[in-house]
Tab-separated table of C-alpha atoms and ligand atoms in Angstrom:
chain	number	residue	atom	x	y	z
Y	16	MET	CA	-26.021	-64.975	5.778
Y	17	LYS	CA	-26.989	-63.117	2.400
Y	18	LYS	CA	-24.211	-60.478	2.834
Y	19	LEU	CA	-22.202	-63.016	3.869
Y	20	MET	CA	-23.242	-64.979	0.368
Y	21	ILE	CA	-22.658	-61.918	-1.284
Y	22	LEU	CA	-18.143	-61.166	-0.175
Y	23	ALA	CA	-17.608	-64.981	-0.810
Y	24	PHE	CA	-18.993	-64.499	-4.742
Y	25	CYS	CA	-16.645	-61.056	-5.198
Y	26	LEU	CA	-13.804	-62.587	-3.278
Y	27	LEU	CA	-14.006	-65.736	-5.906
Y	28	GLY	CA	-14.373	-63.324	-7.973
Y	29	VAL	CA	-10.898	-61.013	-6.813
Y	30	LEU	CA	-8.944	-64.692	-6.286
Y	31	SER	CA	-9.894	-66.438	-10.020
Y	32	ALA	CA	-8.958	-62.744	-12.214
Y	33	ARG	CA	-5.666	-62.580	-9.772
Y	34	GLY	CA	-4.622	-66.790	-10.786
Y	35	GLN	CA	-5.574	-65.226	-14.233
Y	36	GLU	CA	-2.878	-62.533	-14.078
Y	37	GLN	CA	-0.604	-65.070	-13.129
Y	38	LYS	CA	-1.634	-68.084	-15.240
Y	39	GLU	CA	0.652	-67.856	-19.223
Y	40	TYR	CA	-1.818	-67.060	-22.077
Y	41	PRO	CA	-0.783	-67.285	-25.810
Y	42	LYS	CA	0.157	-63.574	-26.932
Y	43	PRO	CA	-0.662	-62.330	-30.300
Y	44	LYS	CA	2.218	-63.202	-32.716
Y	45	GLY	CA	3.376	-61.224	-35.552
Y	46	MET	CA	2.115	-57.670	-33.972
Y	47	GLN	CA	4.133	-54.384	-35.062
Y	48	PRO	CA	4.481	-51.120	-33.953
Y	49	ARG	CA	3.685	-49.871	-37.245
Y	50	HIS	CA	0.535	-51.745	-36.644
Y	51	THR	CA	-0.612	-49.097	-34.532
Y	52	GLU	CA	1.120	-46.178	-36.242
Y	53	PHE	CA	-1.632	-43.884	-38.228
Y	54	TRP	CA	-0.682	-40.976	-40.260
Y	55	LEU	CA	-3.777	-39.813	-42.101
Y	56	PRO	CA	-5.489	-37.636	-40.788
Y	57	GLN	CA	-2.598	-35.043	-39.757
Y	58	PRO	CA	-3.784	-32.951	-37.384
Y	59	PRO	CA	-4.439	-29.157	-38.650
Y	60	VAL	CA	-0.926	-27.108	-37.670
Y	61	ILE	CA	-1.956	-23.820	-35.798
Y	62	THR	CA	0.009	-21.157	-34.669
Y	63	PRO	CA	-0.905	-20.173	-29.780
Y	64	GLY	CA	-1.566	-17.127	-29.161
Y	65	SER	CA	1.769	-15.221	-27.673
Y	66	PHE	CA	2.220	-14.115	-23.795
Y	67	VAL	CA	1.520	-10.239	-24.671
Y	68	ALA	CA	2.578	-7.072	-21.924
Y	69	THR	CA	0.121	-4.652	-21.523
Y	70	VAL	CA	0.326	-1.354	-19.697
Y	71	ASP	CA	-1.911	0.106	-16.808
Y	72	MET	CA	-4.081	3.206	-18.744
Y	73	PRO	CA	-4.222	5.828	-17.828
Y	74	VAL	CA	-6.085	7.980	-15.053
Y	75	SER	CA	-6.002	10.894	-17.312
Y	76	GLY	CA	-3.497	11.891	-19.796
Y	77	LYS	CA	-2.794	11.742	-23.748
Y	78	VAL	CA	-3.926	9.274	-25.250
Y	79	LYS	CA	-7.285	8.655	-26.394
Y	80	LYS	CA	-10.559	7.382	-24.124
Y	81	GLY	CA	-10.623	3.160	-24.358
Y	82	GLN	CA	-7.160	3.462	-26.459
Y	83	PRO	CA	-3.679	1.879	-24.420
Y	84	ALA	CA	-1.039	4.453	-23.836
Y	85	THR	CA	1.209	2.187	-25.476
Y	86	ALA	CA	0.824	-1.374	-28.139
Y	87	PRO	CA	0.474	-4.532	-26.633
Y	88	ALA	CA	4.258	-5.348	-26.310
Y	89	THR	CA	4.094	-9.539	-26.652
Y	90	VAL	CA	7.210	-10.558	-24.904
Y	91	GLY	CA	9.444	-13.967	-24.682
Y	92	ALA	CA	7.100	-16.928	-24.558
Y	93	SER	CA	10.413	-18.128	-22.128
Y	94	ASP	CA	9.578	-15.335	-19.565
Y	95	ILE	CA	6.436	-15.717	-18.380
Y	96	TYR	CA	4.623	-18.329	-16.671
Y	97	VAL	CA	2.152	-18.869	-14.079
Y	98	THR	CA	2.553	-19.948	-10.612
Y	99	ALA	CA	0.762	-22.169	-8.930
Y	100	PRO	CA	-2.539	-21.550	-7.430
Y	101	SER	CA	-2.876	-21.344	-3.393
Y	102	ASP	CA	-4.469	-24.758	-3.469
Y	103	ALA	CA	-2.452	-26.833	-5.376
Y	104	ILE	CA	0.384	-29.323	-5.000
Y	105	VAL	CA	3.732	-28.214	-6.600
Y	106	LEU	CA	5.487	-31.011	-7.871
Y	107	PHE	CA	7.922	-28.781	-9.309
Y	108	ASP	CA	8.844	-25.243	-8.576
Y	109	GLY	CA	12.512	-25.625	-9.512
Y	110	SER	CA	13.918	-26.031	-6.231
Y	111	GLY	CA	14.312	-29.205	-5.947
Y	112	LEU	CA	13.162	-32.804	-6.581
Y	113	GLU	CA	11.508	-34.020	-3.494
Y	114	GLU	CA	8.370	-34.966	-5.008
Y	115	TRP	CA	9.768	-37.428	-7.141
Y	116	VAL	CA	11.464	-40.829	-7.372
Y	117	GLY	CA	13.608	-42.462	-10.149
Y	118	PRO	CA	13.394	-46.121	-11.167
Y	119	LYS	CA	12.935	-48.708	-8.289
Y	120	GLY	CA	12.796	-46.047	-6.192
Y	121	ALA	CA	16.580	-44.374	-6.471
Y	122	ALA	CA	16.720	-40.677	-6.217
Y	123	PRO	CA	16.074	-39.728	-9.246
Y	124	GLY	CA	19.332	-39.272	-12.395
Y	125	TRP	CA	17.230	-35.975	-14.539
Y	126	GLN	CA	19.377	-32.398	-13.489
Y	127	VAL	CA	17.947	-29.277	-11.121
Y	128	ALA	CA	19.761	-25.940	-12.516
Y	129	ASP	CA	18.033	-22.627	-13.057
Y	130	GLY	CA	14.388	-23.496	-11.780
Y	131	VAL	CA	14.384	-26.135	-14.920
Y	132	LEU	CA	13.954	-30.081	-14.638
Y	133	THR	CA	16.525	-32.125	-17.888
Y	134	ILE	CA	16.226	-35.746	-18.486
Y	135	VAL	CA	19.328	-36.621	-18.305
Y	136	PRO	CA	19.061	-39.454	-21.313
Y	137	GLY	CA	19.310	-43.623	-20.052
Y	138	THR	CA	18.872	-42.546	-16.712
Y	139	GLY	CA	15.403	-44.020	-17.042
Y	140	GLU	CA	11.873	-42.561	-15.903
Y	141	ILE	CA	10.994	-40.117	-12.677
Y	142	GLY	CA	7.860	-40.891	-11.136
Y	143	THR	CA	6.264	-38.461	-8.028
Y	144	LYS	CA	5.853	-40.664	-4.990
Y	145	ARG	CA	2.266	-39.085	-4.291
Y	146	VAL	CA	-0.302	-40.761	-6.011
Y	147	PHE	CA	-3.406	-39.153	-7.588
Y	148	HIS	CA	-7.119	-39.932	-8.755
Y	149	ASP	CA	-8.433	-37.267	-10.516
Y	150	PHE	CA	-6.769	-34.220	-11.240
Y	151	GLN	CA	-5.614	-31.320	-13.104
Y	152	LEU	CA	-1.877	-30.630	-13.750
Y	153	HIS	CA	0.066	-28.373	-15.246
Y	154	ILE	CA	2.973	-28.977	-16.393
Y	155	GLU	CA	5.584	-27.235	-18.672
Y	156	TRP	CA	8.286	-27.862	-21.323
Y	157	SER	CA	10.842	-27.256	-23.846
Y	158	GLU	CA	12.475	-29.241	-26.460
Y	159	PRO	CA	16.266	-28.937	-27.408
Y	160	VAL	CA	17.185	-25.949	-29.847
Y	161	ASP	CA	19.831	-28.554	-30.978
Y	162	ILE	CA	17.675	-30.316	-32.971
Y	163	GLN	CA	18.413	-34.284	-33.607
Y	164	GLY	CA	16.367	-36.900	-35.579
Y	165	GLU	CA	13.251	-37.092	-36.609
Y	166	SER	CA	9.071	-37.749	-36.111
Y	167	GLN	CA	9.720	-40.192	-32.831
Y	168	GLU	CA	12.891	-39.710	-32.364
Y	169	ARG	CA	12.793	-35.762	-32.111
Y	170	GLY	CA	12.465	-34.058	-28.425
Y	171	ASN	CA	10.379	-36.938	-27.238
Y	172	SER	CA	9.280	-37.463	-23.629
Y	173	GLY	CA	5.896	-38.340	-22.113
Y	174	ILE	CA	3.597	-37.973	-19.013
Y	175	PHE	CA	2.329	-40.971	-17.837
Y	176	LEU	CA	-1.412	-40.259	-15.879
Y	177	GLN	CA	-2.047	-43.327	-12.852
Y	178	GLY	CA	1.444	-43.610	-14.194
Y	179	ARG	CA	-0.107	-45.533	-17.187
Y	180	TYR	CA	-1.604	-43.720	-20.304
Y	181	GLU	CA	1.209	-41.289	-21.524
Y	182	ILE	CA	-0.085	-37.827	-22.654
Y	183	GLN	CA	2.621	-37.713	-25.290
Y	184	VAL	CA	5.253	-34.826	-25.143
Y	185	LEU	CA	7.285	-34.548	-28.909
Y	186	ASP	CA	8.802	-31.444	-30.891
Y	187	ASN	CA	6.462	-31.821	-33.612
Y	188	TYR	CA	7.517	-28.036	-34.081
Y	189	HIS	CA	8.085	-28.531	-38.179
Y	190	ASN	CA	8.198	-32.291	-38.281
Y	191	GLU	CA	5.436	-34.725	-38.797
Y	192	THR	CA	4.848	-38.115	-37.339
Y	193	TYR	CA	1.776	-40.648	-37.162
Y	194	ALA	CA	-1.076	-38.355	-35.690
Y	195	SER	CA	-2.263	-40.810	-33.089
Y	196	GLY	CA	1.891	-39.868	-31.736
Y	197	GLY	CA	2.122	-35.819	-32.127
Y	198	ALA	CA	2.725	-33.736	-29.142
Y	199	GLY	CA	-0.709	-33.407	-27.093
Y	200	SER	CA	-2.270	-36.914	-28.133
Y	201	ILE	CA	-3.134	-40.043	-26.586
Y	202	TYR	CA	-0.162	-42.357	-27.144
Y	203	LYS	CA	-1.919	-44.756	-30.451
Y	204	GLN	CA	-5.358	-43.957	-29.535
Y	205	HIS	CA	-6.284	-40.280	-30.501
Y	206	ALA	CA	-4.784	-37.864	-32.156
Y	207	PRO	CA	-4.897	-34.145	-30.612
Y	208	LEU	CA	-7.182	-32.461	-32.476
Y	209	VAL	CA	-4.853	-29.384	-33.989
Y	210	ASN	CA	-0.773	-29.039	-33.992
Y	211	ALA	CA	0.114	-26.501	-31.417
Y	212	MET	CA	3.913	-26.024	-31.363
Y	213	ARG	CA	5.838	-23.826	-29.944
Y	214	ALA	CA	9.576	-23.688	-31.618
Y	215	PRO	CA	12.093	-25.289	-30.003
Y	216	GLY	CA	13.451	-23.631	-27.276
Y	217	GLN	CA	10.200	-21.663	-26.183
Y	218	TRP	CA	7.960	-22.820	-23.314
Y	219	ASN	CA	4.964	-25.211	-24.494
Y	220	VAL	CA	2.336	-25.960	-21.640
Y	221	TYR	CA	-0.324	-28.145	-20.728
Y	222	ASP	CA	-2.696	-27.871	-18.612
Y	223	ILE	CA	-4.391	-31.403	-18.397
Y	224	ILE	CA	-7.318	-32.730	-16.803
Y	225	TYR	CA	-8.158	-36.399	-15.836
Y	226	GLU	CA	-11.216	-38.138	-14.999
Y	227	ALA	CA	-9.808	-41.728	-13.553
Y	228	PRO	CA	-12.325	-45.060	-14.070
Y	229	THR	CA	-14.292	-47.504	-12.831
Y	230	PHE	CA	-13.528	-51.450	-12.556
Y	231	LYS	CA	-15.271	-53.580	-12.758
Y	232	LYS	CA	-15.053	-57.303	-11.174
Y	233	ASP	CA	-13.146	-58.791	-13.867
Y	234	GLY	CA	-10.659	-55.957	-13.815
Y	235	THR	CA	-11.769	-54.480	-17.566
Y	236	PHE	CA	-13.284	-50.595	-17.371
Y	237	ARG	CA	-17.277	-50.023	-15.757
Y	238	THR	CA	-16.356	-46.957	-17.160
Y	239	TYR	CA	-13.421	-45.094	-18.883
Y	240	PRO	CA	-11.373	-42.832	-18.050
Y	241	HIS	CA	-11.461	-39.485	-20.138
Y	242	VAL	CA	-9.105	-36.439	-20.491
Y	243	THR	CA	-9.394	-33.267	-21.556
Y	244	VAL	CA	-5.460	-31.622	-22.660
Y	245	LEU	CA	-5.388	-27.971	-23.549
Y	246	HIS	CA	-1.636	-26.988	-25.140
Y	247	ASN	CA	-0.685	-23.907	-25.266
Y	248	GLY	CA	-4.170	-22.582	-24.164
Y	249	VAL	CA	-5.809	-24.666	-27.003
Y	250	VAL	CA	-7.971	-27.575	-26.582
Y	251	VAL	CA	-6.469	-30.309	-27.792
Y	252	GLN	CA	-8.419	-32.987	-26.018
Y	253	ASN	CA	-11.872	-32.590	-25.535
Y	254	HIS	CA	-13.036	-34.898	-22.481
Y	255	THR	CA	-11.426	-37.598	-24.772
Y	256	GLU	CA	-11.799	-41.604	-23.499
Y	257	ILE	CA	-9.158	-43.825	-22.972
Y	258	LEU	CA	-9.304	-46.823	-23.731
Y	259	GLY	CA	-5.985	-49.037	-22.064
Y	260	THR	CA	-3.278	-48.926	-21.712
Y	261	THR	CA	-1.023	-46.685	-23.974
Y	262	GLU	CA	0.863	-50.287	-25.395
Y	263	TYR	CA	4.042	-49.492	-28.113
Y	264	VAL	CA	3.154	-52.050	-29.976
Y	265	GLY	CA	0.125	-53.509	-29.221
Y	266	PHE	CA	-4.147	-52.577	-28.515
Y	267	PRO	CA	-4.379	-51.220	-25.588
Y	268	HIS	CA	-5.054	-53.334	-22.611
Y	269	GLN	CA	-7.909	-53.102	-19.351
Y	270	ARG	CA	-6.706	-53.711	-16.452
Y	271	ALA	CA	-7.974	-52.812	-12.808
Y	272	HIS	CA	-5.729	-50.371	-11.080
Y	273	GLY	CA	-6.092	-47.742	-8.070
Y	274	ASP	CA	-4.233	-44.268	-8.059
Y	275	GLY	CA	-1.588	-43.939	-9.495
Y	276	PRO	CA	1.465	-41.607	-9.839
Y	277	ILE	CA	2.558	-38.887	-12.178
Y	278	ILE	CA	5.291	-39.997	-14.682
Y	279	LEU	CA	7.556	-39.059	-16.701
Y	280	GLN	CA	9.311	-40.831	-19.284
Y	281	ASP	CA	13.147	-40.444	-20.699
Y	282	HIS	CA	12.869	-41.136	-24.031
Y	283	GLY	CA	16.450	-40.243	-24.909
Y	284	ASN	CA	16.273	-36.842	-25.792
Y	285	PRO	CA	16.751	-33.503	-22.738
Y	286	VAL	CA	12.934	-32.347	-23.371
Y	287	ARG	CA	13.177	-29.693	-19.995
Y	288	PHE	CA	10.263	-29.112	-18.126
Y	289	ARG	CA	9.243	-26.670	-15.087
Y	290	ASN	CA	6.607	-25.482	-13.037
Y	291	ILE	CA	4.609	-28.198	-12.457
Y	292	TRP	CA	1.552	-28.500	-9.949
Y	293	ILE	CA	-1.508	-30.369	-9.576
Y	294	ARG	CA	-5.087	-30.147	-7.990
Y	295	GLU	CA	-6.754	-32.966	-6.751
Y	296	LEU	CA	-10.406	-33.114	-7.939
W	430	LIG	MG1	6.666	-40.381	-25.513
């Protein structure tokens, strides 16, 4: 009997929440995008590490013990990347977009050529067919060398975790924008700790560790989602609390949801991606 009553209460809670979702409530008036754009403090600009090739130590030879045979050579950052570990789900390895869909389930409109995925502006976002809970995501992205626009209009894209929480992708190299909208930000919530951008044409790397939220009966967070982001090997978000959806206009919303896809944003700029893989945690 007691169990039945608890079940009935739970059911009532769900039904009343659904009723609220369907009902039209007044929306806040007069909210402009600029009301949630904070420019100060700007994240400090740093230079991320480079890819360095070294040679094996000779067993015996002409070099001094403990010294490399030659000085480490810096190699082109565009030429080297680490492939997916054996337990990862490969989302894009350069060969095709079997793991992805476009808007409304259509085939993705983005271009795949030479092992690289490029946004075709105007074709809409693409998202994974699979949905995820907690995960580690690796994704590499490169900004157009043909520099156009400034602030948010330069090389903008984004990575939406569980389809709703955006980690910003932006050409933030010698291009200031509001701090909470920079590369590595949780869009309009948390600025990155530093700006670790590589120049346009080079490859940036994000390693994103995400912990999904849990919900109360009313759909708000019981435990908030958290995210750690490394940008080119540098921590830019350190187990940061995500406050809700990453809105362009207005404040974050909290709504109950299940597992969700990784969505890549089409913001009208031909940003390139490669080597995308994910490990479920
Ligand atoms: Mg964006």
